[in-house]
Coordinates of N, CA and C in Angstrom, one line a residue:
M1 N 49.6 174.0 104.0 CA 49.8 174.8 106.1 C 49.5 173.4 106.4
Q2 N 48.1 173.4 106.4 CA 47.5 171.9 107.2 C 47.9 171.0 107.1
A3 N 48.4 170.4 106.1 CA 49.1 169.1 105.6 C 50.3 168.8 106.7
L4 N 51.2 170.2 106.9 CA 52.2 170.3 107.5 C 51.7 169.8 109.3
I5 N 51.0 170.7 109.6 CA 50.7 170.4 110.9 C 50.2 169.1 111.1
D6 N 48.9 168.9 110.8 CA 48.1 167.7 110.8 C 49.6 166.0 110.5
N7 N 50.5 166.4 110.2 CA 51.7 165.2 110.1 C 52.8 166.0 110.7
R8 N 52.7 166.5 111.5 CA 53.9 166.7 112.4 C 55.4 167.4 111.2
R9 N 55.1 168.6 110.8 CA 56.1 169.2 109.6 C 56.6 170.4 110.4
Y10 N 57.6 170.3 110.1 CA 58.1 171.9 110.7 C 58.3 173.1 109.4
L11 N 58.0 174.4 109.8 CA 58.8 175.5 108.7 C 60.3 175.5 109.3
I12 N 61.1 175.6 108.7 CA 62.5 175.5 109.0 C 63.4 176.5 108.3
E13 N 63.5 177.6 108.8 CA 64.2 178.7 108.1 C 65.6 178.3 107.6
A14 N 65.7 179.4 105.9 CA 67.0 178.7 105.7 C 67.0 180.7 105.2
A15 N 68.4 181.2 105.8 CA 68.6 182.3 105.3 C 69.8 182.7 104.1
P16 N 68.9 183.2 102.6 CA 70.0 183.3 101.6 C 71.5 183.8 102.0
P17 N 72.4 183.7 101.4 CA 74.0 183.9 101.0 C 73.6 185.6 101.1
R18 N 74.4 186.0 102.3 CA 74.1 187.6 102.0 C 75.3 188.0 100.6
Q19 N 74.5 189.4 100.0 CA 75.6 189.9 99.0 C 76.9 190.2 98.8
S20 N 77.9 190.1 100.2 CA 78.8 190.7 100.3 C 80.1 189.4 101.2
A21 N 79.0 188.3 100.9 CA 80.1 187.0 100.8 C 81.3 186.9 100.6
K22 N 82.2 186.8 101.8 CA 83.3 185.9 100.8 C 84.2 185.3 100.4
D23 N 83.1 183.9 100.6 CA 82.8 182.9 99.5 C 81.8 182.4 99.0
L24 N 81.2 183.4 98.1 CA 80.3 183.2 97.7 C 79.4 181.9 97.2
E25 N 81.0 181.4 96.5 CA 80.5 179.6 95.7 C 80.2 178.5 97.1
A26 N 81.2 179.0 98.4 CA 81.0 178.1 98.9 C 79.4 178.5 99.8
E27 N 79.3 179.9 100.2 CA 77.7 179.7 100.8 C 76.5 179.6 99.7
L28 N 76.3 179.1 98.8 CA 75.6 179.1 98.0 C 75.4 177.3 98.0
K29 N 76.5 176.9 98.6 CA 76.3 175.1 98.4 C 75.6 175.0 100.2
K30 N 76.1 175.9 100.9 CA 75.5 175.7 102.0 C 74.2 175.9 102.0
F31 N 73.7 177.2 101.5 CA 72.0 177.0 101.1 C 71.6 176.2 100.6
K32 N 72.0 175.8 99.4 CA 71.2 174.5 98.4 C 71.1 173.5 99.9
A33 N 72.5 172.8 100.0 CA 72.2 171.5 100.5 C 71.1 171.8 101.8
R34 N 71.3 172.8 102.6 CA 70.1 172.8 103.5 C 68.8 173.2 103.3
Y35 N 68.6 174.1 102.3 CA 67.4 173.7 101.6 C 66.4 172.0 101.4
L36 N 67.7 171.8 100.3 CA 67.3 170.1 99.9 C 67.3 169.3 101.4
T37 N 68.0 169.4 102.3 CA 67.6 168.7 103.8 C 66.8 168.9 104.1
I38 N 66.2 170.3 104.3 CA 64.7 170.6 105.0 C 63.7 169.6 103.8
L39 N 63.5 169.9 102.5 CA 62.7 169.1 102.0 C 62.7 167.9 102.1
E40 N 63.8 167.3 102.0 CA 63.9 165.5 102.4 C 64.0 165.1 103.5
R41 N 63.5 165.5 104.3 CA 63.0 165.2 105.7 C 61.4 165.6 105.7
G42 N 61.1 166.0 104.7 CA 59.4 166.3 104.9 C 58.8 167.4 105.1
H43 N 60.0 168.6 105.9 CA 59.6 169.5 105.8 C 59.5 170.6 105.2
A44 N 59.0 172.1 105.3 CA 58.7 173.2 104.3 C 60.1 174.5 105.2
V45 N 60.0 174.9 103.7 CA 61.6 175.6 103.9 C 61.1 176.8 103.6
C46 N 61.7 178.1 104.9 CA 61.2 179.6 104.7 C 62.4 180.4 104.4
I47 N 62.6 181.2 103.1 CA 63.4 181.4 102.7 C 63.4 183.1 103.2
T48 N 64.4 183.8 104.1 CA 64.4 185.0 104.4 C 64.4 186.1 103.5
D49 N 64.2 187.6 103.4 CA 64.5 188.3 102.5 C 64.8 189.4 103.5
N50 N 65.9 189.9 102.9 CA 67.0 191.0 103.2 C 66.8 190.7 105.1
A51 N 66.9 189.6 105.9 CA 66.6 189.4 106.9 C 67.9 190.5 107.8
M52 N 67.3 191.5 108.8 CA 67.8 192.5 109.9 C 68.7 193.7 109.1
G53 N 67.8 193.6 107.5 CA 68.7 194.2 106.8 C 69.8 194.1 106.1
H54 N 70.0 193.1 106.3 CA 71.4 192.8 105.6 C 71.0 191.9 104.0
L55 N 71.7 193.3 103.1 CA 71.4 192.5 101.5 C 72.1 191.2 101.3
S56 N 71.0 190.6 100.9 CA 71.3 188.7 100.5 C 70.7 188.6 99.2
F57 N 70.7 187.1 98.5 CA 69.8 187.1 97.3 C 68.8 187.0 97.8
Q58 N 67.8 187.1 97.0 CA 66.4 187.1 96.8 C 66.3 185.5 96.7
G59 N 64.9 184.9 97.5 CA 64.5 183.6 97.4 C 64.4 182.6 96.1
T60 N 63.6 183.6 95.1 CA 62.7 183.6 94.0 C 64.3 183.2 93.1
E61 N 65.6 184.3 93.3 CA 66.6 184.3 92.6 C 67.4 182.7 92.7
L62 N 67.3 182.4 94.0 CA 68.4 181.2 94.3 C 67.7 180.0 93.9
I63 N 66.4 179.8 93.8 CA 65.8 178.5 93.3 C 66.1 178.6 92.2
K64 N 66.1 179.3 91.0 CA 66.1 179.5 90.0 C 67.8 179.7 89.5
E65 N 68.4 179.4 90.2 CA 69.8 179.9 90.0 C 70.5 178.5 90.0
L66 N 69.6 178.1 91.8 CA 70.4 176.7 91.9 C 69.5 175.4 91.5
S67 N 68.7 175.6 90.5 CA 67.5 174.8 90.0 C 66.6 174.1 91.3
L68 N 66.2 175.0 92.2 CA 65.9 174.0 93.6 C 64.2 173.5 93.3
P69 N 63.8 172.3 93.9 CA 62.6 171.9 93.5 C 61.6 173.1 94.2
T70 N 60.2 173.0 94.1 CA 59.4 174.3 94.5 C 58.2 173.3 95.4
A71 N 58.3 172.6 95.9 CA 57.4 171.3 96.3 C 56.1 172.0 96.7
A72 N 54.9 171.7 96.3 CA 53.7 172.8 96.5 C 53.6 172.3 98.3
G73 N 53.4 173.6 99.0 CA 53.0 174.3 100.3 C 54.4 173.8 100.9
R74 N 55.2 173.6 100.4 CA 56.8 173.1 101.0 C 57.8 174.0 101.0
V75 N 57.8 175.3 100.3 CA 58.6 176.8 100.1 C 57.7 178.0 100.9
L76 N 57.9 178.5 101.9 CA 57.7 179.7 101.8 C 58.3 180.9 101.9
L77 N 58.4 181.7 101.2 CA 58.9 182.7 101.1 C 58.7 184.0 101.8
H78 N 59.9 184.5 102.5 CA 59.3 185.9 102.9 C 59.5 187.2 101.8
L79 N 58.8 188.2 102.4 CA 58.8 189.3 101.1 C 58.5 190.6 102.0
N80 N 59.0 191.1 102.1 CA 59.4 192.8 103.1 C 59.0 193.8 101.3
T81 N 59.2 194.9 103.1 CA 59.0 196.4 101.8 C 59.7 196.9 101.2
Y82 N 61.0 196.1 101.3 CA 62.4 196.7 101.3 C 62.9 196.6 99.6
H83 N 62.0 196.9 98.9 CA 62.2 196.7 97.4 C 61.2 197.5 96.6
S84 N 62.2 198.1 95.3 CA 61.1 198.9 94.3 C 60.0 198.2 94.0
G85 N 59.1 198.7 93.5 CA 58.0 198.3 92.6 C 58.1 197.3 91.6
K86 N 59.1 197.9 90.7 CA 59.5 197.4 89.7 C 60.0 195.7 89.8
N87 N 61.1 195.5 91.0 CA 61.7 194.4 91.6 C 60.4 193.4 92.2
L88 N 59.6 194.2 93.0 CA 58.6 193.3 93.7 C 58.0 192.7 92.4
D89 N 57.3 192.9 91.4 CA 57.0 192.5 90.9 C 57.9 191.4 90.1
Q90 N 58.9 191.7 89.7 CA 60.0 190.8 89.2 C 59.6 189.5 90.4
I91 N 60.0 189.7 91.3 CA 59.7 188.6 92.7 C 58.5 187.8 92.3
L92 N 57.5 188.6 92.4 CA 56.0 187.9 92.5 C 56.0 187.5 90.9
Q93 N 56.2 187.8 90.3 CA 56.0 186.8 88.8 C 57.3 185.7 88.8
T94 N 58.3 185.4 89.3 CA 58.8 184.3 89.2 C 58.4 183.3 90.4
A95 N 57.9 184.0 91.1 CA 57.8 183.2 92.4 C 56.3 182.6 91.9
A96 N 55.1 183.5 90.6 CA 54.2 182.4 90.6 C 54.5 181.2 89.3
E97 N 55.2 181.5 88.6 CA 55.9 181.0 87.8 C 56.8 180.1 88.2
L98 N 57.6 179.7 89.4 CA 57.9 178.7 90.0 C 57.0 178.1 90.5
G99 N 56.2 178.0 90.6 CA 54.9 177.5 91.6 C 54.8 177.8 92.8
T100 N 55.6 178.5 93.6 CA 55.8 178.6 94.9 C 54.7 179.9 95.4
T101 N 53.8 179.6 96.1 CA 52.8 180.0 96.6 C 52.4 180.9 97.8
D102 N 53.6 179.9 98.8 CA 53.1 180.6 100.1 C 54.0 181.6 100.0
I103 N 53.7 182.7 100.6 CA 54.3 184.3 101.2 C 54.3 184.8 102.4
L104 N 55.0 185.2 103.7 CA 54.8 185.5 104.4 C 55.4 187.0 104.3
V105 N 54.5 188.4 104.3 CA 54.6 189.4 104.0 C 54.8 190.0 105.0
I106 N 55.9 190.8 105.0 CA 56.2 191.5 106.6 C 56.9 192.9 106.4
T107 N 56.4 193.5 106.7 CA 57.6 194.8 106.7 C 58.9 194.9 106.5
G108 N 59.7 194.3 107.4 CA 60.9 194.1 107.1 C 61.8 195.2 107.8
D109 N 62.8 194.4 108.1 CA 63.3 195.7 108.3 C 65.0 195.6 107.0
G110 N 64.7 197.2 107.4 CA 65.6 198.3 106.3 C 67.0 198.3 106.6
S111 N 67.5 198.9 106.0 CA 68.9 199.7 105.7 C 68.9 201.1 105.0
E112 N 69.9 201.6 105.0 CA 70.4 202.6 103.7 C 70.5 202.3 102.6
R113 N 71.3 200.7 102.5 CA 71.4 199.8 101.5 C 70.6 199.3 100.5
L114 N 69.3 199.2 100.9 CA 67.6 198.8 100.9 C 67.0 200.0 100.1
P115 N 65.9 200.0 98.7 CA 65.0 200.7 98.3 C 63.8 200.4 99.4
K116 N 62.9 201.5 100.3 CA 61.9 201.7 100.4 C 60.8 201.7 99.6
L117 N 59.6 200.5 99.5 CA 58.5 200.5 98.5 C 57.8 201.6 98.7
A118 N 57.5 202.9 97.7 CA 57.3 203.6 98.1 C 55.4 203.2 97.9
P119 N 54.6 203.6 99.1 CA 53.1 203.8 99.0 C 52.7 203.4 97.3
R120 N 53.0 204.5 96.4 CA 52.3 205.0 95.3 C 52.6 204.3 94.5
E121 N 53.7 203.2 94.5 CA 54.3 202.3 94.1 C 53.0 201.0 93.7
I122 N 52.1 200.9 95.0 CA 51.4 199.9 95.1 C 49.7 200.6 95.1
G123 N 49.6 201.7 95.0 CA 48.6 202.2 94.8 C 48.0 202.2 96.3
S124 N 49.0 203.1 96.9 CA 48.8 202.8 98.4 C 48.5 204.6 99.1
D125 N 47.8 205.1 99.5 CA 47.9 206.8 99.8 C 48.6 206.4 101.6
S126 N 49.1 205.7 101.4 CA 49.6 205.3 103.4 C 50.7 206.3 103.2
I127 N 51.6 206.3 104.5 CA 52.8 207.8 103.9 C 53.8 206.8 104.3
N128 N 53.5 205.3 105.2 CA 54.7 204.3 104.4 C 54.4 203.3 104.0
T129 N 54.6 202.6 103.4 CA 54.4 201.1 103.1 C 54.7 200.2 104.1
S130 N 53.2 199.4 104.7 CA 53.3 198.5 105.6 C 52.8 197.0 104.8
S131 N 53.2 195.9 105.7 CA 52.9 194.6 105.1 C 51.2 194.7 105.0
V132 N 50.2 195.7 105.6 CA 48.9 195.2 105.3 C 48.7 195.9 103.7
D133 N 49.5 196.8 103.8 CA 49.2 197.7 102.3 C 50.1 196.4 100.9
L134 N 50.9 195.8 101.0 CA 51.4 195.4 100.6 C 50.6 194.1 100.0
I135 N 49.9 193.2 101.5 CA 49.3 192.5 101.6 C 48.0 192.4 100.3
K136 N 47.1 193.6 100.7 CA 46.2 194.5 99.5 C 46.7 194.8 98.3
Y137 N 48.3 194.8 97.8 CA 48.7 194.7 96.5 C 48.6 193.7 95.8
I138 N 48.8 192.5 96.7 CA 49.0 191.3 96.1 C 48.1 190.6 95.8
H139 N 47.0 190.7 96.9 CA 45.8 190.1 96.3 C 45.2 190.7 95.4
R140 N 44.9 191.9 94.7 CA 44.8 193.2 93.8 C 45.3 192.5 92.4
E141 N 46.6 192.7 92.8 CA 47.5 192.4 91.4 C 47.7 190.9 90.7
Y142 N 47.3 190.2 91.9 CA 47.5 188.7 91.6 C 46.5 187.7 92.8
P143 N 45.7 187.9 91.8 CA 44.4 187.7 92.3 C 44.1 185.9 92.2
G144 N 44.5 185.2 93.8 CA 44.1 183.8 93.2 C 45.7 183.0 93.4
K145 N 46.7 184.1 93.2 CA 47.8 183.2 92.8 C 49.1 182.7 94.3
F146 N 48.5 183.5 95.3 CA 49.2 183.3 96.7 C 48.7 183.1 97.9
T147 N 48.8 182.7 98.2 CA 48.6 182.4 99.9 C 49.5 182.8 100.9
L148 N 49.0 183.9 101.4 CA 49.7 185.3 102.1 C 49.7 185.2 103.3
G149 N 50.8 185.1 104.2 CA 50.6 185.7 106.0 C 51.5 186.4 105.9
A150 N 50.7 186.8 107.4 CA 51.6 187.6 107.9 C 51.9 187.5 109.5
A151 N 53.1 188.5 109.9 CA 53.8 188.2 110.9 C 52.8 188.9 112.3
Y152 N 53.0 188.4 113.5 CA 52.7 189.0 114.7 C 53.8 189.6 115.4
N153 N 54.4 190.5 116.1 CA 55.5 190.7 116.6 C 55.1 190.8 118.1
Q154 N 55.3 189.6 119.0 CA 55.3 189.5 120.0 C 55.5 190.6 120.8
Y155 N 56.6 190.7 120.6 CA 57.3 191.9 121.6 C 57.0 193.7 121.4
E156 N 56.5 194.0 120.8 CA 55.2 195.0 120.9 C 54.4 194.9 121.5
P157 N 53.8 196.4 122.1 CA 52.5 196.3 123.2 C 51.6 195.3 122.5
H158 N 50.9 194.5 123.4 CA 50.1 193.8 123.1 C 49.1 194.4 122.3
D159 N 48.7 195.6 123.0 CA 47.0 196.2 122.1 C 47.4 196.6 120.6
F160 N 48.6 197.6 120.9 CA 48.8 198.2 119.3 C 49.2 196.9 118.0
E161 N 49.8 195.9 119.0 CA 50.0 194.8 117.8 C 48.7 194.2 117.5
Q162 N 47.8 193.8 118.4 CA 46.4 193.0 118.3 C 45.9 193.9 117.2
K163 N 46.0 195.1 117.0 CA 45.3 195.8 115.6 C 45.5 195.9 114.8
K164 N 47.2 196.0 114.3 CA 47.7 195.3 113.6 C 47.3 194.6 112.8
L165 N 47.5 193.4 113.9 CA 47.2 191.9 113.2 C 45.7 191.9 112.5
E166 N 44.5 192.6 113.5 CA 43.2 192.5 112.4 C 43.2 193.6 111.4
E167 N 44.4 194.2 111.1 CA 44.7 194.9 109.5 C 44.4 194.0 108.9
K168 N 45.9 193.0 109.1 CA 46.5 192.2 108.3 C 45.6 190.7 108.1
I169 N 44.7 190.7 108.5 CA 43.7 189.4 109.0 C 42.3 189.9 107.7
R170 N 41.6 191.1 108.1 CA 41.3 191.9 107.1 C 41.6 192.3 105.6
A171 N 43.1 192.4 105.2 CA 43.8 192.6 104.2 C 43.8 191.4 103.1
G172 N 43.9 190.1 104.4 CA 44.0 189.0 103.3 C 44.8 187.9 104.2
A173 N 45.5 188.2 105.2 CA 46.6 187.1 105.6 C 45.7 186.2 106.1
A174 N 46.0 185.0 105.3 CA 45.5 183.5 105.9 C 45.9 182.6 106.5
F175 N 47.1 183.4 107.1 CA 48.1 182.3 108.1 C 49.1 183.4 109.1
I176 N 49.3 183.7 109.9 CA 49.8 184.4 111.2 C 51.4 183.3 111.7
I177 N 52.2 183.9 111.8 CA 53.4 183.3 112.6 C 54.2 184.6 113.3
T178 N 53.9 184.0 114.6 CA 55.1 185.1 115.6 C 56.6 184.8 114.9

Protein backbone atom coordinates (compact mmCIF):
# COMPACT_ATOMS: atom_id res chain seq x y z
CA MET A 1 0.00 0.00 0.00
CA GLN A 2 2.76 2.46 0.91
CA ALA A 3 4.33 2.11 -2.54
CA LEU A 4 1.00 3.08 -4.09
CA ILE A 5 0.80 6.19 -1.92
CA ASP A 6 4.43 7.19 -2.51
CA ASN A 7 4.02 6.85 -6.28
CA ARG A 8 0.62 8.59 -6.47
CA ARG A 9 -1.18 5.43 -7.42
CA TYR A 10 -4.83 4.91 -6.67
CA LEU A 11 -7.18 2.20 -5.50
CA ILE A 12 -9.90 1.91 -8.15
CA GLU A 13 -12.98 -0.21 -7.64
CA ALA A 14 -14.06 -2.82 -10.16
CA ALA A 15 -17.45 -4.31 -9.33
CA PRO A 16 -17.83 -7.91 -10.50
CA PRO A 17 -20.75 -8.76 -12.76
CA ARG A 18 -23.95 -9.70 -11.02
CA GLN A 19 -24.92 -13.33 -11.35
CA SER A 20 -28.25 -12.18 -12.81
CA ALA A 21 -26.58 -10.27 -15.68
CA LYS A 22 -28.59 -10.55 -18.90
CA ASP A 23 -25.45 -10.79 -21.06
CA LEU A 24 -22.91 -12.41 -18.77
CA GLU A 25 -20.24 -12.80 -21.44
CA ALA A 26 -20.34 -9.08 -22.23
CA GLU A 27 -20.22 -8.19 -18.52
CA LEU A 28 -17.24 -10.49 -17.96
CA LYS A 29 -15.41 -8.88 -20.90
CA LYS A 30 -16.10 -5.40 -19.48
CA PHE A 31 -14.88 -6.44 -16.03
CA LYS A 32 -11.70 -7.97 -17.47
CA ALA A 33 -10.98 -4.87 -19.56
CA ARG A 34 -11.51 -2.56 -16.56
CA TYR A 35 -9.35 -4.75 -14.31
CA LEU A 36 -6.49 -4.89 -16.83
CA THR A 37 -6.69 -1.16 -17.60
CA ILE A 38 -6.42 -0.29 -13.91
CA LEU A 39 -3.33 -2.47 -13.51
CA GLU A 40 -1.74 -1.32 -16.79
CA ARG A 41 -1.98 2.28 -15.60
CA GLY A 42 -0.10 1.36 -12.45
CA HIS A 43 -3.01 1.55 -10.04
CA ALA A 44 -4.48 -1.06 -7.70
CA VAL A 45 -7.80 -2.72 -8.41
CA CYS A 46 -10.37 -3.23 -5.65
CA ILE A 47 -12.87 -6.04 -6.23
CA THR A 48 -16.11 -5.72 -4.31
CA ASP A 49 -17.93 -8.61 -2.62
CA ASN A 50 -21.67 -8.70 -3.33
CA ALA A 51 -21.87 -4.91 -3.06
CA MET A 52 -25.18 -3.51 -1.84
CA GLY A 53 -26.36 -7.09 -1.22
CA HIS A 54 -26.48 -7.94 -4.94
CA LEU A 55 -25.35 -11.48 -5.69
CA SER A 56 -22.21 -11.11 -7.80
CA PHE A 57 -19.27 -13.26 -8.76
CA GLN A 58 -16.52 -13.43 -6.15
CA GLY A 59 -13.19 -11.78 -6.93
CA THR A 60 -11.13 -14.96 -6.63
CA GLU A 61 -13.53 -16.75 -9.01
CA LEU A 62 -13.07 -14.03 -11.62
CA ILE A 63 -9.29 -13.84 -11.26
CA LYS A 64 -9.04 -17.58 -11.74
CA GLU A 65 -11.68 -17.95 -14.48
CA LEU A 66 -10.46 -14.97 -16.53
CA SER A 67 -6.74 -15.73 -15.92
CA LEU A 68 -6.18 -12.24 -14.53
CA PRO A 69 -2.77 -11.20 -13.18
CA THR A 70 -2.42 -10.60 -9.45
CA ALA A 71 0.44 -8.16 -9.05
CA ALA A 72 1.58 -8.07 -5.43
CA GLY A 73 0.07 -5.13 -3.56
CA ARG A 74 -2.07 -4.15 -6.54
CA VAL A 75 -5.20 -6.25 -5.99
CA LEU A 76 -7.45 -5.57 -3.02
CA LEU A 77 -10.23 -8.06 -2.45
CA HIS A 78 -13.25 -7.04 -0.43
CA LEU A 79 -14.56 -9.80 1.82
CA ASN A 80 -17.77 -9.58 3.81
CA THR A 81 -19.60 -11.73 6.34
CA TYR A 82 -22.23 -12.96 3.88
CA HIS A 83 -20.69 -16.34 3.06
CA SER A 84 -20.96 -19.80 4.57
CA GLY A 85 -17.93 -20.89 6.58
CA LYS A 86 -17.01 -23.40 3.88
CA ASN A 87 -17.27 -20.78 1.12
CA LEU A 88 -15.29 -18.28 3.19
CA ASP A 89 -12.42 -20.73 3.56
CA GLN A 90 -12.52 -21.55 -0.17
CA ILE A 91 -12.22 -17.83 -0.95
CA LEU A 92 -9.31 -17.37 1.45
CA GLN A 93 -7.47 -20.49 0.27
CA THR A 94 -7.88 -19.45 -3.37
CA ALA A 95 -6.73 -15.91 -2.60
CA ALA A 96 -3.60 -17.29 -0.91
CA GLU A 97 -2.91 -19.62 -3.86
CA LEU A 98 -3.30 -16.71 -6.30
CA GLY A 99 -0.94 -14.53 -4.27
CA THR A 100 -3.68 -12.02 -3.52
CA THR A 101 -2.74 -10.97 -0.02
CA ASP A 102 -4.54 -7.65 0.56
CA ILE A 103 -8.12 -7.93 1.81
CA LEU A 104 -10.58 -5.27 2.94
CA VAL A 105 -12.75 -7.00 5.55
CA ILE A 106 -16.24 -5.57 5.94
CA THR A 107 -19.45 -6.68 7.59
CA GLY A 108 -21.23 -6.03 4.28
CA ASP A 109 -24.73 -5.51 2.98
CA GLY A 110 -26.76 -8.66 3.14
CA SER A 111 -29.88 -9.81 1.39
CA GLU A 112 -32.23 -12.76 1.66
CA ARG A 113 -30.23 -14.46 -1.12
CA LEU A 114 -26.91 -14.35 0.75
CA PRO A 115 -26.03 -16.62 3.69
CA LYS A 116 -24.92 -14.80 6.83
CA LEU A 117 -21.77 -16.28 8.34
CA ALA A 118 -22.69 -17.85 11.67
CA PRO A 119 -20.36 -16.75 14.49
CA ARG A 120 -19.79 -20.37 15.55
CA GLU A 121 -18.43 -21.17 12.06
CA ILE A 122 -15.43 -18.97 12.80
CA GLY A 123 -15.12 -19.69 16.50
CA SER A 124 -16.79 -16.51 17.73
CA ASP A 125 -19.27 -16.18 20.56
CA SER A 126 -20.78 -12.98 19.12
CA ILE A 127 -24.49 -12.76 18.43
CA ASN A 128 -23.86 -11.63 14.84
CA THR A 129 -20.66 -11.98 12.86
CA SER A 130 -18.93 -8.65 12.33
CA SER A 131 -15.85 -7.54 10.45
CA VAL A 132 -13.98 -7.63 13.78
CA ASP A 133 -14.83 -11.33 14.17
CA LEU A 134 -13.77 -12.01 10.59
CA ILE A 135 -10.45 -10.17 10.99
CA LYS A 136 -9.68 -12.21 14.12
CA TYR A 137 -10.60 -15.44 12.34
CA ILE A 138 -8.42 -14.77 9.30
CA HIS A 139 -5.42 -13.86 11.45
CA ARG A 140 -5.93 -16.98 13.58
CA GLU A 141 -6.51 -19.46 10.73
CA TYR A 142 -4.27 -17.93 8.05
CA PRO A 143 -1.42 -16.38 10.08
CA GLY A 144 0.89 -14.17 8.06
CA LYS A 145 -0.86 -14.86 4.73
CA PHE A 146 -2.88 -11.65 4.41
CA THR A 147 -2.70 -7.93 5.08
CA LEU A 148 -6.17 -7.05 6.34
CA GLY A 149 -7.90 -3.72 6.28
CA ALA A 150 -11.21 -2.46 7.60
CA ALA A 151 -13.74 0.20 6.75
CA TYR A 152 -14.65 3.35 8.65
CA ASN A 153 -18.22 4.47 8.01
CA GLN A 154 -18.23 8.26 8.15
CA TYR A 155 -22.04 8.32 8.02
CA GLU A 156 -22.48 6.58 11.37
CA PRO A 157 -22.35 8.55 14.64
CA HIS A 158 -18.71 9.46 15.32
CA ASP A 159 -18.41 8.00 18.84
CA PHE A 160 -19.98 4.69 17.78
CA GLU A 161 -17.82 4.34 14.68
CA GLN A 162 -14.67 5.41 16.54
CA LYS A 163 -15.21 2.60 19.07
CA LYS A 164 -15.70 0.09 16.24
CA LEU A 165 -12.57 1.39 14.50
CA GLU A 166 -10.51 0.82 17.64
CA GLU A 167 -11.86 -2.76 17.84
CA LYS A 168 -10.92 -3.37 14.21
CA ILE A 169 -7.38 -2.11 14.80
CA ARG A 170 -7.02 -4.26 17.94
CA ALA A 171 -8.24 -7.26 15.91
CA GLY A 172 -5.42 -6.69 13.43
CA ALA A 173 -6.57 -4.27 10.71
CA ALA A 174 -3.41 -2.88 9.11
CA PHE A 175 -5.15 -0.19 7.05
CA ILE A 176 -8.45 1.69 7.08
CA ILE A 177 -10.59 2.83 4.16
CA THR A 178 -13.52 5.23 4.38
